[in-house]
Short mmCIF file of C-alpha atoms and ligand atoms in Angstrom, two decimals:
data_model
loop_
_atom_site.label_atom_id
_atom_site.label_comp_id
_atom_site.label_asym_id
_atom_site.label_seq_id
_atom_site.Cartn_x
_atom_site.Cartn_y
_atom_site.Cartn_z
CA MET E 30 -11.80 274.28 -57.57
CA HIS E 31 -13.58 273.06 -54.44
CA PRO E 32 -14.34 275.69 -51.78
CA ARG E 33 -11.68 274.56 -49.31
CA GLU E 34 -9.07 274.15 -52.05
CA ARG E 35 -9.80 277.69 -53.28
CA PHE E 36 -9.69 279.12 -49.76
CA MET E 37 -6.40 277.39 -48.89
CA ALA E 38 -4.82 278.45 -52.21
CA ALA E 39 -5.77 282.08 -51.52
CA LEU E 40 -4.23 281.88 -48.04
CA ARG E 41 -0.98 280.62 -49.55
CA GLY E 42 -1.05 283.17 -52.38
CA ASP E 43 -1.29 280.46 -55.04
CA ALA E 44 -3.23 280.81 -58.30
CA VAL E 45 -7.03 280.54 -57.97
CA ASP E 46 -9.87 280.23 -60.49
CA ARG E 47 -11.39 283.25 -58.70
CA PRO E 48 -11.07 284.70 -55.19
CA PRO E 49 -12.81 282.72 -52.45
CA VAL E 50 -15.59 284.33 -50.44
CA TRP E 51 -16.75 284.32 -46.83
CA LEU E 52 -18.57 287.14 -45.06
CA MET E 53 -18.03 288.68 -41.66
CA ARG E 54 -21.01 287.80 -39.44
CA GLN E 55 -22.28 285.42 -42.12
CA ALA E 56 -24.29 283.62 -39.42
CA GLY E 57 -26.67 285.81 -37.46
CA ARG E 58 -29.99 287.52 -37.07
CA TYR E 59 -30.59 288.19 -40.79
CA LEU E 60 -31.11 284.42 -41.22
CA PRO E 61 -34.44 282.77 -40.31
CA GLY E 62 -32.83 279.58 -39.01
CA TYR E 63 -30.66 281.58 -36.62
CA ARG E 64 -33.65 283.55 -35.32
CA GLN E 65 -35.44 280.25 -34.73
CA LEU E 66 -32.40 278.86 -32.89
CA ARG E 67 -32.29 281.97 -30.69
CA ALA E 68 -36.02 281.68 -29.93
CA GLU E 69 -35.16 278.37 -28.26
CA HIS E 70 -31.70 279.03 -26.77
CA SER E 71 -29.82 281.92 -25.18
CA PHE E 72 -26.89 283.45 -27.07
CA TRP E 73 -24.30 282.01 -24.68
CA ASP E 74 -25.97 278.58 -24.90
CA VAL E 75 -25.53 278.63 -28.69
CA CYS E 76 -21.87 279.60 -28.30
CA GLN E 77 -21.19 277.05 -25.56
CA ASN E 78 -22.85 274.02 -27.12
CA ALA E 79 -20.82 272.58 -30.02
CA GLU E 80 -23.86 271.13 -31.77
CA LEU E 81 -25.84 274.42 -31.62
CA SER E 82 -22.81 276.50 -32.59
CA THR E 83 -22.25 274.24 -35.61
CA ARG E 84 -25.90 274.49 -36.60
CA ALA E 85 -25.59 278.31 -36.62
CA ALA E 86 -22.31 278.21 -38.59
CA LEU E 87 -23.73 275.84 -41.24
CA GLU E 88 -26.85 277.80 -42.16
CA PRO E 89 -25.08 280.34 -44.43
CA LEU E 90 -23.08 277.53 -46.11
CA ASP E 91 -26.31 275.70 -46.96
CA LYS E 92 -27.87 278.86 -48.39
CA PHE E 93 -25.02 280.63 -50.21
CA LYS E 94 -22.00 279.75 -52.36
CA LEU E 95 -19.37 280.39 -49.69
CA ASP E 96 -15.86 278.94 -49.48
CA ALA E 97 -15.29 279.01 -45.72
CA ALA E 98 -17.14 278.75 -42.43
CA ILE E 99 -16.41 280.91 -39.40
CA VAL E 100 -16.96 279.26 -36.05
CA PHE E 101 -20.05 280.63 -34.35
CA SER E 102 -18.93 282.38 -31.17
CA ASP E 103 -18.17 285.91 -29.98
CA ILE E 104 -15.19 288.10 -29.17
CA LEU E 105 -16.60 288.72 -25.67
CA VAL E 106 -15.89 285.12 -24.57
CA VAL E 107 -12.60 286.51 -23.22
CA PRO E 108 -14.03 289.04 -20.71
CA LEU E 109 -16.64 286.40 -19.84
CA ALA E 110 -13.88 283.90 -18.93
CA LEU E 111 -11.99 286.60 -17.00
CA GLY E 112 -15.04 286.91 -14.74
CA LEU E 113 -16.30 290.34 -15.83
CA GLY E 114 -19.89 289.19 -16.38
CA VAL E 115 -21.03 289.67 -19.98
CA SER E 116 -24.68 289.72 -20.99
CA PHE E 117 -26.74 290.80 -23.99
CA GLY E 118 -29.97 292.59 -23.22
CA PRO E 119 -32.80 292.18 -25.73
CA GLY E 120 -32.34 294.69 -28.55
CA GLU E 121 -29.26 296.33 -27.02
CA GLY E 122 -25.51 295.85 -27.12
CA PRO E 123 -23.38 293.88 -24.66
CA ARG E 124 -23.27 294.75 -20.94
CA ILE E 125 -20.23 294.13 -18.77
CA ALA E 126 -21.13 293.86 -15.10
CA LYS E 127 -17.67 294.63 -13.66
CA PRO E 128 -15.91 297.19 -15.86
CA LEU E 129 -12.19 297.84 -15.45
CA ARG E 130 -11.39 301.22 -13.90
CA THR E 131 -8.64 300.65 -11.29
CA GLY E 132 -5.63 298.43 -10.62
CA ALA E 133 -7.70 296.55 -8.04
CA ASP E 134 -10.28 295.75 -10.74
CA LEU E 135 -7.53 294.26 -12.90
CA ASP E 136 -6.06 292.30 -9.97
CA ALA E 137 -9.49 290.71 -9.51
CA TRP E 138 -9.52 289.29 -13.08
CA ASN E 139 -9.68 285.52 -13.04
CA VAL E 140 -6.68 284.99 -15.33
CA ASP E 141 -5.65 281.51 -14.15
CA GLY E 142 -7.31 278.90 -16.34
CA ALA E 143 -9.17 281.54 -18.37
CA VAL E 144 -8.53 279.72 -21.66
CA SER E 145 -9.77 276.43 -20.21
CA ARG E 146 -13.04 278.21 -19.39
CA ILE E 147 -13.35 278.96 -23.14
CA ASP E 148 -12.75 275.33 -24.12
CA TYR E 149 -16.21 275.33 -25.74
CA LEU E 150 -14.79 277.47 -28.57
CA PRO E 151 -12.11 275.02 -29.75
CA ARG E 152 -14.64 272.23 -29.16
CA ALA E 153 -17.08 274.03 -31.47
CA ILE E 154 -14.33 274.17 -34.11
CA SER E 155 -13.59 270.43 -33.76
CA HIS E 156 -17.29 269.67 -34.15
CA LEU E 157 -17.59 271.99 -37.15
CA LYS E 158 -14.54 270.35 -38.73
CA LEU E 159 -15.94 266.87 -38.12
CA THR E 160 -19.17 267.93 -39.87
CA LEU E 161 -17.58 269.77 -42.80
CA LYS E 162 -14.63 267.40 -43.32
CA GLU E 163 -12.45 268.86 -46.09
CA ARG E 164 -15.28 270.59 -47.93
CA TYR E 165 -14.88 274.15 -46.62
CA GLY E 166 -12.19 276.28 -45.07
CA ILE E 167 -12.62 276.96 -41.35
CA LEU E 168 -11.87 280.27 -39.66
CA GLY E 169 -11.28 280.78 -35.99
CA PHE E 170 -11.27 284.23 -34.45
CA ALA E 171 -10.83 286.39 -31.39
CA GLY E 172 -11.14 290.03 -30.46
CA ALA E 173 -8.01 292.13 -30.89
CA PRO E 174 -6.65 293.31 -27.53
CA PHE E 175 -7.55 296.98 -27.93
CA THR E 176 -11.17 296.25 -28.85
CA LEU E 177 -11.56 293.84 -25.92
CA PHE E 178 -9.90 296.38 -23.61
CA ALA E 179 -12.34 299.01 -24.89
CA TYR E 180 -15.39 296.87 -23.99
CA CYS E 181 -13.88 295.85 -20.63
CA VAL E 182 -13.30 299.46 -19.56
CA GLU E 183 -16.40 301.00 -21.06
CA GLY E 184 -18.69 298.31 -19.69
CA GLY E 185 -20.55 297.98 -22.99
CA GLY E 186 -20.89 299.44 -26.44
CA SER E 187 -20.23 303.11 -27.15
CA ASP E 188 -19.73 305.50 -30.07
CA ASP E 189 -16.40 306.86 -28.85
CA PHE E 190 -15.31 304.56 -25.96
CA ARG E 191 -14.31 307.63 -23.99
CA GLU E 192 -13.83 305.81 -20.66
CA ALA E 193 -11.40 303.39 -22.31
CA ARG E 194 -9.47 306.08 -24.14
CA THR E 195 -9.39 308.30 -21.05
CA LEU E 196 -7.95 305.44 -18.98
CA MET E 197 -5.18 304.92 -21.57
CA HIS E 198 -3.95 308.45 -20.90
CA ARG E 199 -4.80 308.73 -17.21
CA ASP E 200 -3.04 305.49 -16.29
CA PRO E 201 -1.02 304.17 -19.25
CA ALA E 202 0.73 301.55 -17.09
CA LEU E 203 -2.60 300.05 -16.05
CA ALA E 204 -3.85 300.13 -19.64
CA ARG E 205 -0.72 298.33 -20.85
CA ARG E 206 -0.97 295.71 -18.10
CA ALA E 207 -4.60 295.06 -19.05
CA LEU E 208 -3.77 294.91 -22.79
CA ASN E 209 -0.95 292.43 -22.15
CA THR E 210 -3.16 290.26 -19.96
CA ILE E 211 -5.84 290.21 -22.65
CA ALA E 212 -3.26 289.53 -25.38
CA ASP E 213 -1.90 286.48 -23.55
CA VAL E 214 -5.37 284.98 -23.14
CA VAL E 215 -6.21 285.72 -26.78
CA ALA E 216 -2.95 284.12 -27.99
CA ASP E 217 -3.59 280.93 -26.01
CA LEU E 218 -7.20 280.87 -27.17
CA LEU E 219 -6.13 281.16 -30.82
CA LEU E 220 -3.54 278.41 -30.34
CA ALA E 221 -6.32 276.15 -29.01
CA GLU E 222 -8.50 277.06 -32.02
CA ILE E 223 -5.66 276.22 -34.41
CA GLN E 224 -5.08 272.93 -32.60
CA ALA E 225 -8.79 272.17 -33.06
CA GLY E 226 -8.61 272.66 -36.84
CA ALA E 227 -8.88 276.36 -37.75
CA ASP E 228 -7.25 276.93 -41.17
CA ALA E 229 -6.77 280.64 -40.44
CA VAL E 230 -7.63 283.03 -37.61
CA GLN E 231 -8.96 286.57 -37.70
CA LEU E 232 -8.46 289.26 -35.06
CA PHE E 233 -11.37 291.71 -34.90
CA ASP E 234 -10.22 295.20 -33.96
CA SER E 235 -13.64 296.73 -34.49
CA TRP E 236 -12.79 299.87 -32.49
CA GLY E 237 -9.07 300.25 -33.26
CA GLY E 238 -9.90 302.94 -35.81
CA LEU E 239 -10.78 305.31 -32.95
CA LEU E 240 -7.10 305.63 -32.14
CA ALA E 241 -4.62 308.09 -33.62
CA PRO E 242 -1.58 306.42 -35.23
CA ASP E 243 0.71 307.22 -32.28
CA GLU E 244 -1.83 305.80 -29.81
CA TYR E 245 -2.26 302.66 -31.92
CA ARG E 246 1.53 302.26 -32.04
CA ASP E 247 1.92 302.79 -28.29
CA PHE E 248 -0.95 300.65 -27.02
CA ALA E 249 -2.64 298.42 -29.59
CA LEU E 250 0.32 297.28 -31.69
CA PRO E 251 2.55 295.83 -28.92
CA ALA E 252 -0.36 293.69 -27.73
CA LEU E 253 -0.95 292.43 -31.29
CA GLN E 254 2.74 291.65 -31.64
CA ARG E 255 2.60 289.56 -28.47
CA ILE E 256 -0.06 287.44 -30.17
CA THR E 257 1.60 287.05 -33.59
CA ALA E 258 4.90 286.19 -31.90
CA LYS E 259 3.19 283.28 -30.09
CA ILE E 260 1.31 282.02 -33.13
CA GLY E 261 4.18 282.37 -35.57
CA LYS E 262 3.48 280.87 -38.99
CA GLN E 263 1.27 277.98 -37.83
CA VAL E 264 -1.70 279.35 -39.79
CA PRO E 265 -2.33 282.65 -41.59
CA THR E 266 -3.48 285.50 -39.33
CA LEU E 267 -5.88 288.18 -40.55
CA LEU E 268 -6.39 291.56 -38.89
CA PHE E 269 -9.57 293.61 -39.31
CA VAL E 270 -9.35 297.20 -38.08
CA ARG E 271 -12.63 298.95 -38.71
CA GLY E 272 -12.04 302.56 -39.69
CA GLY E 273 -8.32 301.79 -39.84
CA HIS E 274 -7.38 303.46 -43.11
CA HIS E 275 -5.12 305.99 -41.36
CA LEU E 276 -3.40 303.12 -39.54
CA MET E 277 -2.61 301.04 -42.63
CA PRO E 278 1.09 302.07 -42.84
CA LEU E 279 1.56 300.83 -39.24
CA LEU E 280 -0.35 297.59 -39.43
CA GLY E 281 2.41 295.69 -41.23
CA GLU E 282 4.36 295.88 -37.96
CA SER E 283 1.72 293.76 -36.24
CA GLY E 284 3.19 290.64 -37.86
CA VAL E 285 -0.09 289.37 -39.36
CA THR E 286 -0.35 287.63 -42.73
CA GLY E 287 -3.15 289.75 -44.07
CA PHE E 288 -5.61 292.57 -43.61
CA SER E 289 -9.35 292.67 -43.76
CA LEU E 290 -10.16 296.08 -45.25
CA ASP E 291 -13.20 298.09 -44.32
CA TRP E 292 -15.29 299.69 -47.07
CA ARG E 293 -13.56 303.07 -46.79
CA THR E 294 -10.14 301.77 -47.75
CA GLU E 295 -9.38 301.74 -51.47
CA TRP E 296 -8.27 298.28 -52.55
CA GLU E 297 -5.52 299.61 -54.86
CA VAL E 298 -4.05 301.80 -52.13
CA ALA E 299 -3.81 298.87 -49.71
CA ARG E 300 -2.41 296.60 -52.43
CA LYS E 301 0.31 299.11 -53.34
CA MET E 302 1.25 299.41 -49.68
CA TYR E 303 1.21 295.64 -49.12
CA PRO E 304 1.96 293.83 -52.41
CA ASP E 305 2.61 290.43 -50.77
CA HIS E 306 0.02 290.41 -47.98
CA LEU E 307 -3.30 288.67 -48.10
CA LEU E 308 -6.05 291.26 -48.56
CA GLN E 309 -9.69 290.68 -47.76
CA GLY E 310 -12.79 292.80 -48.15
CA ASN E 311 -14.43 295.15 -48.63
CA VAL E 312 -18.00 295.51 -49.93
CA ASP E 313 -19.96 297.98 -47.80
CA PRO E 314 -22.52 295.99 -45.74
CA ILE E 315 -24.94 298.91 -46.21
CA LEU E 316 -25.04 298.04 -49.94
CA LEU E 317 -26.57 294.71 -48.96
CA LEU E 318 -29.52 296.54 -47.44
CA GLY E 319 -30.32 297.91 -50.91
CA ASN E 320 -30.94 296.06 -54.14
CA ALA E 321 -29.31 293.01 -55.70
CA GLU E 322 -28.29 294.90 -58.84
CA SER E 323 -26.02 297.33 -56.98
CA VAL E 324 -24.54 294.42 -55.00
CA ARG E 325 -23.74 292.59 -58.25
CA LYS E 326 -22.20 295.70 -59.81
CA ARG E 327 -19.97 296.49 -56.82
CA THR E 328 -18.93 292.84 -56.44
CA ARG E 329 -17.93 292.59 -60.11
CA GLU E 330 -15.95 295.83 -59.91
CA LEU E 331 -14.08 294.62 -56.85
CA LEU E 332 -13.32 291.22 -58.41
CA GLU E 333 -12.00 293.03 -61.52
CA THR E 334 -9.77 295.16 -59.30
CA MET E 335 -8.42 292.05 -57.57
CA LYS E 336 -7.71 290.47 -60.95
CA ARG E 337 -6.02 293.58 -62.33
CA THR E 338 -3.83 294.29 -59.31
CA SER E 339 -2.63 290.78 -58.36
CA GLU E 340 -4.25 288.27 -60.76
CA GLY E 341 -6.71 287.59 -57.98
CA ARG E 342 -3.94 286.13 -55.81
CA HIS E 343 -3.73 286.85 -52.07
CA CYS E 344 -7.34 288.01 -52.25
CA ILE E 345 -10.47 287.01 -50.36
CA LEU E 346 -13.81 288.56 -51.19
CA ASN E 347 -15.64 289.71 -48.07
CA LEU E 348 -17.54 292.65 -46.64
CA GLY E 349 -16.00 295.75 -45.09
CA HIS E 350 -17.79 294.95 -41.81
CA GLY E 351 -20.30 292.40 -40.57
CA ILE E 352 -23.64 291.67 -42.26
CA LEU E 353 -26.31 293.84 -40.63
CA PRO E 354 -29.49 292.42 -39.11
CA GLY E 355 -32.31 293.03 -41.59
CA THR E 356 -30.13 292.30 -44.65
CA PRO E 357 -32.27 290.51 -47.27
CA PRO E 358 -30.71 287.06 -47.80
CA GLU E 359 -31.22 287.45 -51.57
CA ASN E 360 -28.66 290.28 -51.57
CA VAL E 361 -26.15 287.99 -49.86
CA ALA E 362 -26.92 285.41 -52.57
CA ALA E 363 -26.36 288.09 -55.24
CA LEU E 364 -22.86 288.71 -53.90
CA CYS E 365 -21.94 285.02 -53.62
CA ASP E 366 -23.43 284.14 -57.03
CA THR E 367 -21.56 287.00 -58.70
CA ALA E 368 -18.31 285.64 -57.24
CA ALA E 369 -19.15 282.07 -58.29
CA GLU E 370 -19.81 283.19 -61.90
CA PHE E 371 -16.65 285.30 -62.10
CA SER E 372 -13.64 284.06 -64.04
O1 CP3 X 28 -20.90 284.07 -38.54
C1 CP3 X 28 -20.46 284.93 -37.75
O2 CP3 X 28 -19.62 285.76 -38.09
C2 CP3 X 28 -21.00 284.98 -36.36
C3 CP3 X 28 -19.97 284.89 -35.30
C4 CP3 X 28 -19.70 286.23 -34.64
C5 CP3 X 28 -20.57 286.88 -33.70
N1 CP3 X 28 -19.92 287.97 -33.22
C6 CP3 X 28 -21.92 286.42 -33.32
C7 CP3 X 28 -22.84 287.34 -32.61
C8 CP3 X 28 -18.57 286.99 -34.75
C9 CP3 X 28 -17.37 286.79 -35.67
C10 CP3 X 28 -18.71 288.09 -33.84
C11 CP3 X 28 -17.66 289.11 -33.64
C12 CP3 X 28 -17.95 290.28 -32.79
N2 CP3 X 28 -18.70 290.34 -31.64
C13 CP3 X 28 -17.38 291.56 -33.00
C14 CP3 X 28 -16.40 291.91 -34.10
C15 CP3 X 28 -17.06 292.13 -35.41
C16 CP3 X 28 -17.87 293.39 -35.48
O3 CP3 X 28 -19.06 293.28 -35.73
O4 CP3 X 28 -17.28 294.48 -35.35
C17 CP3 X 28 -17.85 292.41 -31.99
C18 CP3 X 28 -17.52 293.87 -31.82
C19 CP3 X 28 -18.67 291.63 -31.12
C20 CP3 X 28 -19.34 292.06 -29.87
C21 CP3 X 28 -20.80 291.86 -29.91
N3 CP3 X 28 -21.43 290.64 -29.86
C22 CP3 X 28 -21.80 292.86 -30.00
C23 CP3 X 28 -21.53 294.34 -30.11
C24 CP3 X 28 -23.04 292.21 -29.98
C25 CP3 X 28 -24.42 292.82 -29.93
C26 CP3 X 28 -24.76 293.58 -31.12
C27 CP3 X 28 -24.81 292.75 -32.37
O5 CP3 X 28 -24.08 293.06 -33.33
O6 CP3 X 28 -25.58 291.80 -32.41
C28 CP3 X 28 -22.78 290.81 -29.95
C29 CP3 X 28 -23.77 289.71 -29.97
C30 CP3 X 28 -23.70 288.77 -31.12
N4 CP3 X 28 -22.56 288.16 -31.55
C31 CP3 X 28 -24.79 288.33 -31.93
C32 CP3 X 28 -24.25 287.42 -32.85
C33 CP3 X 28 -25.01 286.64 -33.89
C34 CP3 X 28 -26.24 288.72 -31.73
C35 CP3 X 28 -26.76 288.01 -30.55
C36 CP3 X 28 -28.23 287.71 -30.69
O7 CP3 X 28 -29.03 288.56 -30.29
O8 CP3 X 28 -28.54 286.63 -31.18
#
């Protein structure tokens, strides 16, 4: 099968020769071409210029046996378009200049036309599609509402996002209003990405796992449902909740087509819970910092599990979180080659 054919068959749940593979954060600082690109252009310039974004997205496809490309962009394009001021300091996480703490802060968000100020993202997808033609699958993405809310309130990265979680309980009405506002922008953004040619879209809830099940149900889930209701069945929707094992029984209510599992979730457990959903994952990205032999072994085991539990259907091989900077590219090749040789 050709890469795109394999990827599309997996999305539909049709028979495949073997599960397709793409990797979260497959473009990025572990690749020399990306580091070179970033030596010449700022991060936002790469995201906002379709030609540069495509160059970043293509590098992993040229180097590894992957089945799909993910548009090169970032989840923080949404707070950027809402006027919160998002920057990346050298060697640190994101910084948000105007964090959300009060109702007046939310009222100041520049909601009107927000999606049109992110038009560079769908344009990057169109350009990527024009370059790739029908050779590879194309993924669009956005941040899940809770994770975007967490960055907006906290003002940057954090281990526990205590400002964001405190606000949820101190002023639940404000938190819900913010989550709904974010969800509506995200839904319209994803619709524009689909219009531009995305074959599937992934929602990154990188911090959703911080929440207890009742908090996730009260705050995060309704915002996700707002998005899936708008998108409907136009393309498959994937949800990644890092550290979300304890939330798995709830996540079916989000209305997504499939789940991207982190490395702590057992594949069989998720498959038993969701026999007909698309499942994606879940090699530990830390393994890729080690040696190629352990990557090959883990990849083979996982592919065997996929074969045993669902004949490899409804399965996409991926990592349990994004590739880490400093990952040796030969370990990424070991994973992709192992998948390519599997039957
Ligand atoms: O091929 C790809 O997957 C790249 C596209 C992509 C990026 N960010 C590029 C990026 C994707 C899918 C993301 C998603 C993203 N961004 C998430 C969800 C996935 C996850 O890792 O949990 C999150 C939480 C962010 C927010 C973000 N963006 C952070 C925390 C940072 C700084 C720390 C870091 O990981 O680099 C960014 C910047 C960013 N986004 C970089 C890249 C390649 C590094 C920027 C640089 O210095 O060049």
